[in-house]
Amino acid sequence: MSVLHLLNRPEALDSCVAHVADGDAVLLLGDGVYAAHDPRLAGLDTSAIDEDAAARAVALAPPVRPVGYDGFVALVTEHDASVSWT
């Protein structure tokens, strides 16, 4: 079962990455985009809402993929479940 982990706050990153399994993905949204350059995300399938990053002046760079809200919806439909980390 694949899970989409929705990270809303960078303070929740430790808890989030501790539960990420093979086939899972992480989506940074809201203030969660501040974690975009955290080395704990290395090797994880990670995306970030581009509008949230722009609003917070966070530059996104690989391995974090920028996605819009259509991409958010696509990620939700591609995974069996989602978990919000706040």
Coordinates of C-alpha atoms in Angstrom, one line a residue:
M1 CA 0.0 0.0 0.0
S2 CA 1.5 3.3 -1.0
V3 CA 1.0 6.4 1.1
L4 CA 1.3 10.1 0.3
H5 CA 2.7 11.9 3.3
L6 CA 1.5 15.5 3.4
L7 CA 4.0 17.7 5.4
N8 CA 2.4 21.0 6.5
R9 CA 5.1 22.1 9.0
P10 CA 8.9 21.5 8.9
E11 CA 8.8 20.6 12.6
A12 CA 7.0 17.4 11.7
L13 CA 9.7 16.2 9.3
D14 CA 11.3 13.8 11.8
S15 CA 8.0 12.0 12.4
C16 CA 7.1 12.0 8.7
V17 CA 10.4 10.5 7.4
A18 CA 10.4 7.8 10.1
H19 CA 7.2 6.5 8.6
V20 CA 8.0 6.7 4.9
A21 CA 8.2 3.3 3.2
D22 CA 9.2 2.1 -0.3
G23 CA 6.6 3.3 -2.8
D24 CA 5.5 6.2 -0.6
A25 CA 5.9 9.9 -1.5
V26 CA 6.2 13.1 0.4
L27 CA 4.4 16.4 -0.5
L28 CA 5.5 19.6 1.1
L29 CA 2.7 22.2 1.3
G30 CA 2.1 25.4 3.3
D31 CA 5.0 26.0 5.7
G32 CA 6.2 22.5 5.0
V33 CA 8.0 23.9 2.0
Y34 CA 10.6 25.3 4.4
A35 CA 11.9 21.7 4.7
A36 CA 12.6 21.5 0.9
H37 CA 16.4 21.6 1.4
D38 CA 16.6 19.3 4.4
P39 CA 19.0 16.4 3.8
R40 CA 16.6 13.9 5.5
L41 CA 14.5 14.1 2.2
A42 CA 17.4 12.7 0.2
G43 CA 16.4 9.5 -1.6
L44 CA 12.7 10.1 -1.0
D45 CA 10.1 10.8 -3.7
T46 CA 9.4 14.4 -2.7
S47 CA 7.3 17.1 -4.3
A48 CA 6.3 20.6 -3.2
I49 CA 3.4 22.9 -4.0
D50 CA 5.1 25.5 -6.2
E51 CA 2.8 28.3 -5.2
D52 CA 3.5 27.7 -1.5
A53 CA 7.2 27.8 -2.2
A54 CA 7.0 31.0 -4.2
A55 CA 4.8 32.7 -1.5
R56 CA 7.5 31.9 1.1
A57 CA 10.5 32.7 -1.2
V58 CA 11.7 29.1 -1.1
A59 CA 13.7 28.0 -4.1
L60 CA 12.9 24.4 -5.1
A61 CA 15.7 22.2 -6.5
P62 CA 16.1 18.5 -7.2
P63 CA 15.3 16.1 -5.8
V64 CA 12.2 18.1 -4.8
R65 CA 9.8 18.4 -7.7
P66 CA 7.5 21.5 -8.0
V67 CA 3.9 20.6 -8.6
G68 CA 0.7 22.7 -8.8
Y69 CA -2.6 21.9 -7.4
D70 CA -3.4 19.6 -10.4
G71 CA -0.2 17.7 -9.5
F72 CA -1.4 17.5 -5.9
V73 CA -4.6 15.9 -7.0
A74 CA -2.7 13.5 -9.2
L75 CA -0.4 12.4 -6.3
V76 CA -3.5 11.8 -4.1
T77 CA -5.0 9.5 -6.8
E78 CA -1.8 7.7 -7.4
H79 CA -1.5 6.6 -3.8
D80 CA -3.7 4.3 -1.7
A81 CA -3.8 6.5 1.3
S82 CA -2.6 9.8 2.6
V83 CA -1.3 11.0 6.0
S84 CA -1.1 14.6 7.1
W85 CA 1.9 15.6 9.3
T86 CA 1.3 18.9 11.1

